[in-house]
Each structure stands twice: as structure tokens, then as C-alpha cells.
Amino acid sequence: MASKAIWLTILRFMGDLPDVVSSPTLHVFDNENLMSDLASLLNTSDSYKPRLFVRQSQRRIPKPLASGEKEAQEFYQHWLNVPTSHLEKIHFIIGHGIIKNSLRDEILAQICKQLYLNPSRSSYSRGWLLLSLCLSCFPPSKEFEPHLRSFMKQGTAQLQATPSLQRLERTLVNGPRCQPPSLFELHAIRGRHPLRLDIHLMDGQQRRLQVDAASTAREAVNQLCQGMGLTDTFGFGLVMSLNGKLMPLGAGQEHVLDAISECEQRQLDAPWKLYIRKEMFATWYDPSMDPKATQLIYKQILNGLKCGEYRCRSEKDIAMVCALACFVEYGPGEILRLKPSEITAFVPSDLLAPGERAIENWSRLIAATYEKSSYVKEEQNDLLLEAQKRAKEDICLFAHLSWPMRHSRLFEVVRKEGPKLQSDELMLGINSAGLFLIDETEQVLASCCFSEVLKVHVESDDKLHVMTFQHVNFVLQCSSAQDANEVINYMLDNLRQRSSYGVALDPVVEGDLEDCLVLNPGDLIEFEAGVTGAQLMAGNAQDCYRGCVNGQWGQFLAGNVRVLATLTKPSEKLQDILREGRFQEPPKPTPRANYSRRRQHNISQLAESHFREPLDSDKAPLSKFSPEPLKAPLLKAVVKVPPLFQQALVMHHHILKYMGDIARSNLPVNTDLIFQPALQHPLLCDELYCQLMKQLSDNPSSESEKRGWDLLYLATGLVAPSVLVMRELIILLRMRADALADACLKRLKRSLAQGQRKKAPHLIEVEGIQQRCLHIYHKIYFPDDTVEAFEIESHTRGAELIADIAQRLELKSPVGYSIFLKTGDRVYAMPEEEFVFDFITQLIYWLRQQRTIRSISDGQYQLHFMRKLWLNNHPGEDLNGDMIFSYPQELHKYLKGYYPIDCEQASRLAILVYSADHDVSLQRLPEVLTRLIPEDLIPLQTVAEWRQQILPKVHRDHLTEDHAKILFLQELSHFACFGSTFFVVKQQNDDALPETLLIAINSTGFHMLDPTTKEILRSYEYSQLGIWSSGKNHFHIRFGNMIGASKLLCSTTQGYKMDDLLASYVKYFNEHE
């Protein structure tokens, strides 16, 4: 069927058969997924793997479709009955040959048949083009190759065959392609001009590289390095960039044009770029060996630091790198001669986001680090260039030692044998520190240094065998196994050659040699100075060398030593392993069962005493995993309570859906239906834990078990079961080897100590554990427009988060501050005693019920941290509190016109605001006047009058930003309503008051102001307040006792805020009487 479709497509491409006429009823063929569809349809076991455009992510093997005869027939009928472009026809024909080896000869034979004695010049020309493209992507079989060569050398075919023969030779050398030709290649072949690529360097330059269809990343990198004059070329590789995402091509057997083809399949005019950059450092890296390479690496590090690719552990490290970069770029001298923007040119952009204050802080820190640098203190001008060169080398060495994971060669692998990990689809990372197996969240699941590696080799082209001295051995399936094997063995060989350490193979009691070392198998030998592994491995086995074992010096034979791949002394742990004689290759991989750290625990005892009797329909024991939904709850106690009976079954049904044991839709499973019943009924809590432990006992599916641990992790952070179930749960967690078991135990202890949650896990918690993120960080917004991330655990209450924030910001006291949830234009204060995630979940749910939020996508929110209660607030006493909170919050009230200020006072305060905010430009005074003057005063004077009052005084005082803010707060603190929260309301019952009122609530009480004059009309202390109530559009309050009490009835949408604020002040004063 495939051959017939290919034959018809060849005829249409060559013009010997008319193409399908386009019409509105025909659907255009989706070329983007053609290669994946073909791989699935042909149900191939070959090595086609689509690439994902993400750093450190896997190229997953496509799952086969139900590729029966009916499905194949539908696919090919659809292909043959829709109009397709020439490029799509080429992809279809060549794609079959790339994916299915057995179709290659058939495709080439069909093209040759159609070329033989073809009378049409156009068809003949297109046929040779197609044959040439095929041979540039895949070769014929050894049996068919002689016949194909004979055909291309006969008669007039020789004129057309020369380019095709050249492409065939190159394909035989470098192997078949993984992708069909790109439009980029097609244009070059049709125009008969060479393929040239622009390669971008890290220092901003470009190099033009000539390639052909068979060019590999290794050939390209070697050609580039030779052209640039680099001598230390190890670790450089090609990287493709598309729409901000990176795809490493490395320096191995990857075909360069495959990457371009894949980009064009996604987007025909894709804006791809090719870079050469340092992908991996050698363990023995020395930046002084190659100044040209060091320059490229230096630029790469600075660019990566700026854009956030590289993350330093501390601000001191950032300042150190930036100070060295300033010295390299601008030379020695006073750093303050530079502009702040030049000093902070290499600081990560996100750290400069807060604005001017951040730039000043970083400038100060970098300048202090710069002045301490030993390079700056060198005064000899003739040594300046050498000092700058060494500073550049120091930055490169810092990157080599600090970011090994960011400088790794990455290979997508599938674990076939070896210790069971959380996932079988992994990334193998190779860097200067060793080998690492990483999951899709970049979490390291297993690792070993090079000194622990016994042997690495490849079997069956795509099976990489990694054997260690610990006999913890892996078999990894990898489409680039040969490349990975080559990189690992290159590192091992070079480390052994440079090594000064070896391990004794055979015992030596006494020998013919004088001063002979007494050795036991596994003894660590340190070679004397000047002796390296290269000498031992290159010489004769009977050559003698001196070394030290356990403090004793003597001679040993080279043939009795296995050189270790290390530059430093092996760890005590590895030495103990070597003494056990584990330095010989095992006859076969260690059985998987040897790696189980702990035996599994099941709940059979609990089931015998507290579970119901099994039903006839139960196919598996009640204490062990089953993919079948329960017909009745597990616990006898739950079976006896009819209202809980059905809820328990619903819980179990959604557990199975979440774990993937029964079919589910594409929508995520609502975990509320699993956890909320358990939070409402203690019996259902026990039932939930029993159901989860049952599903985790002898679960044959690793994916199902992983998701089961998700649920158990979430459950232990919500509520603890009864003592009876708790005992079994703790035993299970202590005896299971899963990485989450210990985390679940810790969360269980927190649940017992902190109490039960009210709501099911928030979506953030669910998504976090799905990605195996055990620490959840949430953005907190501050009034000064800065943002910081704080860790929030399942049991974090509002008061704990407030204390954490106050401590990090170095506030003098957390009293009076609060967390606010902002959604849309509404802001709600978080009670201090509430769990953070409970409050968020409950409030968003309530707002949806009120139809304030109309859809799930509208349920976005932000957490803000602000001053709520203004208590004993004296400007200047708490500088951080004033700068971050008091000033921006009071500035907003000032600009809204809530203070009784005249134009003269406003002009004085405007000067302070201008001094405090350098983003304001007085050259555009009409535009920025609203940022300087209260909105109710602006119309009272013309712009010219405001300018006349403000401009002469602006530069007179030379105030710093912080000093100006303190003076501004001190000016406002003289007003009676300083530190108030203001509300504009309409009162409905008191004729003695204006209809519109300005309400001010502060530490002294409840105040009514005239909204025009800002004069206080009435004031009530908290002891004079009676009862109050609020609703969606009202706020009502009584003053005095019930006899002769007055009241105020207000119309406002801010009633909930007034209610909460009054309650908070009253609660504070009651607690601090």
C-alpha cells in the first residue's frame, strides 16, 4: 500500500500524472506532523525520533497508531486525494525511506524505472532532482548499490549522475538523515549554488560556513574552529535558536540540515539561527591554553548571566563576576567614573527590574567588590593586558566550577535496565563533574563521577551500557548512543592519562624488586610526582614506578595497577568499594532486585481486622492494587454509614482516574472530589488513606505508582488519619524506597502539629508535586512596585508568611502588616490564622459563586503585602518600612486628595516627590503633574503657575531619594488622619451630613470628613462604636449603646473592607489592653 502511494506521488512530482485539483471542499494536508504520522503508521522500530525545542527535554518515541490495514488505507487515500506542494511530495517520498529501511530500495528503483528512456525533458530533470535528494538522505542496501551505480554510469545518465554519486558517497560516510530535505536545500540545489550557513559567535561576530546535505555537527564545528584559529576545541558545539528556545546539536553525528528541516516543518519561514558556543568543559579545563576560545566563552558567560541562563548562588558571586567584567571592559581606575548603567551592564535583567533603587544598590555592591580586587591594585601599566587576560580567565574558571549542569552534553535516553528511578524517560547529562540522569523537571535522579565509572560501551547501535565500581549498572537506549559513548570515553581516557592514582589488581607480598610495595587487591596507590597514568598505560607491564600506599612508599609494576579516571584523591566511600574487589567487570548487569533498599509493606493485617469481607466481584485482594473500581468501601465502619458509602466510591473512582488506571478525558482530574470528603468526615479520611495504600501495594505500573505517590503526598499535607490507620501508614512510608516517602512522613508530622486543613489542595500544590517540586514559591507584590518570591508550604498560615516577609525585608516589627489577595479590582485581607492555600481556594470559590469571577481563566490573582494597621507609626524609625510601604501607600492617598492641603503645601510636597522619584521629568510637566500634585488641586492653577512654584526650588536642596521620602512622610504625619484608610461613601440617613462622605479609619477611631474641605465632621473612638454590618453594596454602623444610639447607613461597594479593617483594629486593641 505504501509502495503504491509512493509510486503515484513520484509520478505526480515528475509531472507524469496530473495532481489533485484544489477545491474548497478539500482539506489541505498537515505537513507539520507528516514524519510523526508516518512513523506511527508504519509502526516502525527504527530510530526516527522527533526533536522537541526545549533545553534538557526528551525526544519521545511516537506511540504507534492502530496501524491496521483500514487505518493505513484511510491515511493513504487521504494523502492521494488532497492537493500537496512539491515540498510535501518530497517529504512524503523521502520520509518513507528515512523511517522504513525496507522501502529504500523500492523508492530508488521506482525513480530509476521512471528515468529510463523518459522522453519528457521536464520529467527527466525532476526525476534526477528527486533521486539526488533521496541519495542525500538515505543510501541503498548493499545488494542494490551496485545496480544503482551501474544505472547512473550508463549513457546520458552520466551527465546528471555526478552530483547524485557525490551525495551517495557522503551519505555512506556520515549515515542516513533523520529528516527530509528542507526548502533551504531545495532552493540551493535548484539554483546550483553551494549551501552556506551564517553561524553566530558569542562575541557578536558571524562566520559563513559551507555545508552539504550530509554535513554533521562535528564537521561543522571542526571547520569553524579551524577557521577561527582555536586550539582548545573540546566542548564547543552548535546550537539552534528558534523563537527564543534552544536546540543543542552538539559536535557529534547530528546532521546540521536535519535541524533546519525540522524547523521548517513547524513553520516554513521559521526565523532560526545557528550559534557556536561552549557546551561542555573538560574536567582539566585551563583557560590560559587558548585565549581566542577564552574570549568566546567569556562573552557567552556575560550574555548568559545577563539574560538569566546562568544563576549565581549569591549576590556576592554576581558582584564578583560583574566587577571582573568591568575591569576587563573598561580597564583600571576609579569605578565611580563609570555610569551606573555601565557598572550594572552585566547584572541579570530581572534583578534590575525594580528600577533606580536596584541599580544604585547593585552599583554600590559591584564598586565595593571592584575596589577589593587584586587586579585593580596592580599599578604597572605594562602588566595591564596580562591582568585583564587573567581576569577573563577567572570568569571562565568560575563558570566551569559553578555551573557544571549548565555546561553539559545532553542525550535523550530510555532506561532499559538498572536501578528503578521515578521515570524511565530521562536525559543523560555528561559534564566535567561526571554522569547525571535527569528527569524532565531537571531533577537529578542518579549520578556518578568519572572515577566511579568502570566501563562504558555500546551494543546494538543504540544501547549504552554504563558500569560502575559499585556495580550499579545501567543499560540506556539512546538514538545517539555512539556520540554519548565517544564523549564519555574521551573524558575517561584523558582523565586516566592525567591521573596520579591507581588501584592494585593482584596481591604482592614480596618480590624481586627492591623497596617493593606490599599490596592487597583494591589498595589505592598514589603515584610519585611526575608519574602519570599516561606513562603507565603506554609503557611495558613490567615497568616499575614509585608510589605510596597507606603512607608507605615503594615500587610497583605498571601491569598490576588499574589507573583511575580522576585528578583528585578518590573519596573514602569509593576506596572502601575498591577494597571489596569491585574493580573487575561483572559478567552481566546486576539484577534489578539487588537495588531495592527496603522491602515493601502492604496493609494485609489492617485489611484482616478492619476491612469488609471481599465480594464475589472483587478480582484482587482488598489489600493490594487493583485497576477495578470498588463496589463497596474498604472499611467496615464506612460501609455501615449510608451517606458515606457513595462518597467513598466516588473518591476511589477519581483516584483511579488520576492514577491513569481507568480511562479519562483530556481534562485534568478534579482532585477536590478525592480530598474534600476526607476533610469533612474522619471516617472518609481513614478510607482515603486505605484506598491510597492499597493502590500503592504491588502496583505493576510505574506511572500509576508515581501518580499514587502524588496523591499520598498531597493527603499527608492536609489531614492525619486515626491512630489505627496512622500506624500502618508510618510503617509503609518508612519501608518504601520512593523519593517521596520521607517527604510524606515530614508532612504527616506537620499535619499533626499544625492541625487539619479546611480545603482540598490548591491547583498550585497539585501541579507542583506533579513536577516533583517539593518547594513552592509564590510571588508577593509590594507597594513600591517590587516583587519577591517566598516559599509557601501546605501548612503555612498567614501569620507565618507575614513573619517570613518581615524578617527578609528587615522590618522592625511585623505588627500591622497583612497579606492581601487581589483579583480584578477587588482586594481581600487574609486572616492571620488561616492557611494560605485554604484562604486562596475558599475566596476564589466564593467569588465564582458570587459570579464576580465568571470563568476559571478569570480566577487569576496576586498576593500583595501591605501595611494594614497603622500603629505607632513615626517616620524615620523603621527605614525599610517607610521606603517600601509607608511612602508608596501614603503617596497614593496624597495624590487622591484625601489630605487638607493648599496649593503652597502641595508645591513643597511635589518637590519632595520629584526628589524621591527620578523617573519623573519636569520637562513634561503637564503629563507628570498628576504624579506630583493631588488630583483635586490641579485645576486650581494653570500649568505655568505650577511650574513657577515648583521649578525654582527643585535643585536647591539636593535631597537623596530616601531623605526626600522621609521628609514627605514627616510632612503628612502632622495631619490628624495620617495613616488612615479612606473610603468614599454615600450616606442615606443623616440630613446634618453631606450626602457624599469621606470615611477615614485609623488607630484613633472612625472619622467622617467633608470630601471637599477634608474637614473632620465627626469622630468616634473604638470604645464608642456599637455594631456594624456590611453587604455587597452597603455598610451600616451604630455608635454608642443601644439606648439613644445614632447610626450611619452608607451605600458603598467597599463595605467588606471597612468591616474587616474595623474588626482588625478592635481585635488588636482588645488583645493589647
Coordinates of C-alpha atoms in Angstrom, one line a residue, residues 486-691:
E486 CA 32.5 8.7 22.5
V487 CA 32.2 11.7 24.8
I488 CA 32.3 9.6 28.0
N489 CA 35.3 7.5 26.9
Y490 CA 37.1 10.7 25.7
M491 CA 36.7 12.1 29.2
L492 CA 37.7 8.8 30.9
D493 CA 40.8 8.3 28.6
N494 CA 42.1 11.9 29.2
L495 CA 41.5 11.7 32.9
R496 CA 43.4 8.4 33.2
Q497 CA 46.3 9.9 31.2
R498 CA 46.5 12.8 33.6
S499 CA 45.7 10.8 36.8
S500 CA 48.1 10.3 39.7
Y501 CA 46.0 7.5 41.3
G502 CA 45.5 3.8 40.6
V503 CA 44.2 0.7 42.3
A504 CA 46.1 -2.5 42.9
L505 CA 44.8 -5.6 41.0
D506 CA 46.7 -8.5 42.5
P507 CA 48.3 -9.1 45.9
V508 CA 52.0 -8.5 46.3
V509 CA 53.6 -9.9 49.4
E510 CA 57.3 -9.9 48.4
G511 CA 59.0 -9.6 45.1
D512 CA 62.3 -9.4 43.3
L513 CA 62.1 -5.6 43.3
E514 CA 64.0 -3.7 45.9
D515 CA 61.8 -1.4 48.0
C516 CA 58.7 -3.3 46.8
L517 CA 55.2 -2.1 47.9
V518 CA 53.2 -4.7 49.8
L519 CA 49.8 -4.6 48.1
N520 CA 46.3 -6.0 48.6
P521 CA 43.8 -6.0 45.8
G522 CA 41.9 -2.7 45.9
D523 CA 44.6 -0.7 47.6
L524 CA 44.8 2.9 46.4
I525 CA 48.2 3.8 45.0
E526 CA 49.2 7.5 44.7
F527 CA 52.0 7.9 42.1
E528 CA 55.1 9.9 42.9
A529 CA 55.3 13.4 41.4
G530 CA 56.0 13.4 37.7
V531 CA 54.3 10.0 37.1
T532 CA 51.0 10.0 35.3
G533 CA 48.6 7.4 34.1
A534 CA 49.7 8.0 30.5
Q535 CA 53.2 6.7 31.3
L536 CA 51.8 3.5 33.0
M537 CA 49.3 2.8 30.2
A538 CA 51.8 3.4 27.3
G539 CA 54.7 1.5 28.8
N540 CA 55.5 -2.2 29.4
A541 CA 53.6 -4.1 32.0
Q542 CA 56.9 -4.9 33.7
D543 CA 58.0 -1.3 34.1
C544 CA 58.5 -0.2 37.7
Y545 CA 57.3 3.1 39.2
R546 CA 57.2 4.5 42.7
G547 CA 54.1 5.2 44.7
C548 CA 52.6 5.5 48.1
V549 CA 50.0 3.2 49.8
N550 CA 48.8 4.0 53.3
G551 CA 51.7 6.2 53.9
Q552 CA 54.3 3.7 52.8
W553 CA 56.4 4.4 49.7
G554 CA 57.8 1.8 47.3
Q555 CA 57.9 0.4 43.8
F556 CA 55.1 -1.4 41.9
L557 CA 54.7 -2.9 38.4
A558 CA 52.7 -1.0 35.9
G559 CA 50.8 -4.2 34.9
N560 CA 49.4 -4.6 38.4
V561 CA 47.6 -1.3 38.5
R562 CA 44.3 0.0 37.1
V563 CA 44.6 3.7 36.6
L564 CA 41.6 5.7 38.0
A565 CA 40.0 8.5 35.9
T566 CA 40.4 11.3 38.4
L567 CA 42.5 14.3 39.1
T568 CA 41.9 14.3 42.8
K569 CA 42.1 11.7 45.5
P570 CA 39.1 9.3 45.4
S571 CA 36.5 9.6 48.3
E572 CA 36.7 7.2 51.3
K573 CA 33.5 5.6 50.1
L574 CA 35.0 4.7 46.7
Q575 CA 38.2 3.4 48.4
D576 CA 36.0 1.1 50.5
I577 CA 34.3 -0.2 47.4
L578 CA 37.6 -0.8 45.7
R579 CA 38.9 -2.7 48.7
E580 CA 35.9 -5.1 48.4
G581 CA 37.4 -6.1 45.0
R582 CA 34.7 -4.4 42.9
F583 CA 37.2 -3.1 40.3
Q584 CA 36.7 -6.1 37.9
E585 CA 33.9 -6.0 35.3
P586 CA 30.9 -8.1 36.3
P587 CA 29.9 -10.9 34.0
K588 CA 26.4 -9.4 33.5
P589 CA 24.4 -6.5 34.8
T590 CA 23.4 -6.8 38.4
P591 CA 19.8 -8.0 38.8
R592 CA 17.3 -5.2 39.4
A593 CA 16.1 -6.8 42.7
N594 CA 19.5 -6.1 44.3
Y595 CA 18.8 -2.4 44.2
S596 CA 15.6 -2.4 46.4
R597 CA 16.7 -0.5 49.5
R598 CA 13.8 -1.7 51.6
R599 CA 11.2 -4.4 51.3
Q600 CA 7.7 -3.2 50.5
H601 CA 5.0 -3.1 53.2
N602 CA 1.3 -4.0 52.5
I603 CA -1.8 -3.5 54.6
S604 CA -2.9 -7.1 54.8
Q605 CA -3.0 -7.1 58.7
L606 CA -5.2 -3.9 58.7
A607 CA -7.4 -5.5 56.0
E608 CA -8.0 -8.6 58.0
S609 CA -9.2 -6.8 61.1
H610 CA -11.0 -3.7 59.7
F611 CA -11.8 -4.2 56.0
R612 CA -15.1 -5.6 54.9
E613 CA -15.4 -9.1 53.5
P614 CA -14.5 -9.5 49.8
L615 CA -17.3 -9.5 47.3
D616 CA -17.7 -12.1 44.6
S617 CA -16.9 -9.3 42.0
D618 CA -13.6 -8.4 43.7
K619 CA -10.9 -9.7 41.4
A620 CA -7.9 -8.9 43.6
P621 CA -7.3 -8.9 47.4
L622 CA -8.6 -5.8 49.1
S623 CA -5.1 -5.1 50.5
K624 CA -3.4 -4.9 47.1
F625 CA -3.6 -2.9 43.9
S626 CA -6.5 -3.3 41.5
P627 CA -7.4 -1.3 38.4
E628 CA -11.1 -2.1 39.0
P629 CA -13.4 0.4 40.7
L630 CA -14.6 -0.6 44.2
K631 CA -18.1 -1.9 44.5
A632 CA -18.1 -1.0 48.3
P633 CA -15.9 1.0 50.6
L634 CA -12.9 -0.8 52.2
L635 CA -13.6 -0.1 55.9
K636 CA -16.4 -1.8 57.7
A637 CA -17.2 1.4 59.6
V638 CA -17.8 3.3 56.3
V639 CA -20.0 0.5 54.9
K640 CA -22.3 0.9 57.8
V641 CA -23.0 4.6 57.2
P642 CA -25.1 5.0 54.0
P643 CA -24.4 8.7 53.4
L644 CA -20.6 8.0 53.3
F645 CA -20.9 4.8 51.3
Q646 CA -21.4 6.5 47.9
Q647 CA -18.8 9.3 48.7
A648 CA -16.2 6.6 49.3
L649 CA -16.8 5.1 45.9
V650 CA -16.7 8.5 44.2
M651 CA -13.3 9.1 45.9
H652 CA -11.9 5.8 44.7
H653 CA -13.2 6.3 41.1
H654 CA -11.4 9.6 40.9
I655 CA -8.2 8.1 42.4
L656 CA -8.2 5.5 39.6
K657 CA -8.8 8.3 37.0
Y658 CA -6.0 10.4 38.4
M659 CA -3.6 7.4 38.5
G660 CA -4.5 6.5 34.9
D661 CA -5.9 3.1 35.8
I662 CA -9.2 3.8 34.1
A663 CA -10.0 5.9 31.1
R664 CA -10.4 9.6 31.5
S665 CA -10.9 12.7 29.3
N666 CA -8.3 15.2 28.3
L667 CA -9.4 17.4 31.1
P668 CA -7.4 17.2 34.4
V669 CA -9.0 15.2 37.2
N670 CA -10.7 17.3 39.9
T671 CA -8.7 16.3 43.0
D672 CA -11.3 18.2 45.2
L673 CA -13.5 15.2 44.7
I674 CA -10.8 13.0 46.2
F675 CA -9.8 15.1 49.2
Q676 CA -12.7 17.3 50.2
P677 CA -14.9 14.4 51.6
A678 CA -11.9 13.2 53.7
L679 CA -11.6 16.7 55.2
Q680 CA -15.3 16.7 56.2
H681 CA -15.6 13.2 57.7
P682 CA -13.0 11.4 59.8
L683 CA -14.2 8.0 58.6
L684 CA -13.7 9.1 55.0
C685 CA -10.2 10.3 55.9
D686 CA -9.2 6.8 57.0
E687 CA -10.9 5.4 53.9
L688 CA -8.9 7.7 51.7
Y689 CA -5.6 6.6 53.2
C690 CA -6.6 2.9 53.0
Q691 CA -7.5 3.3 49.3

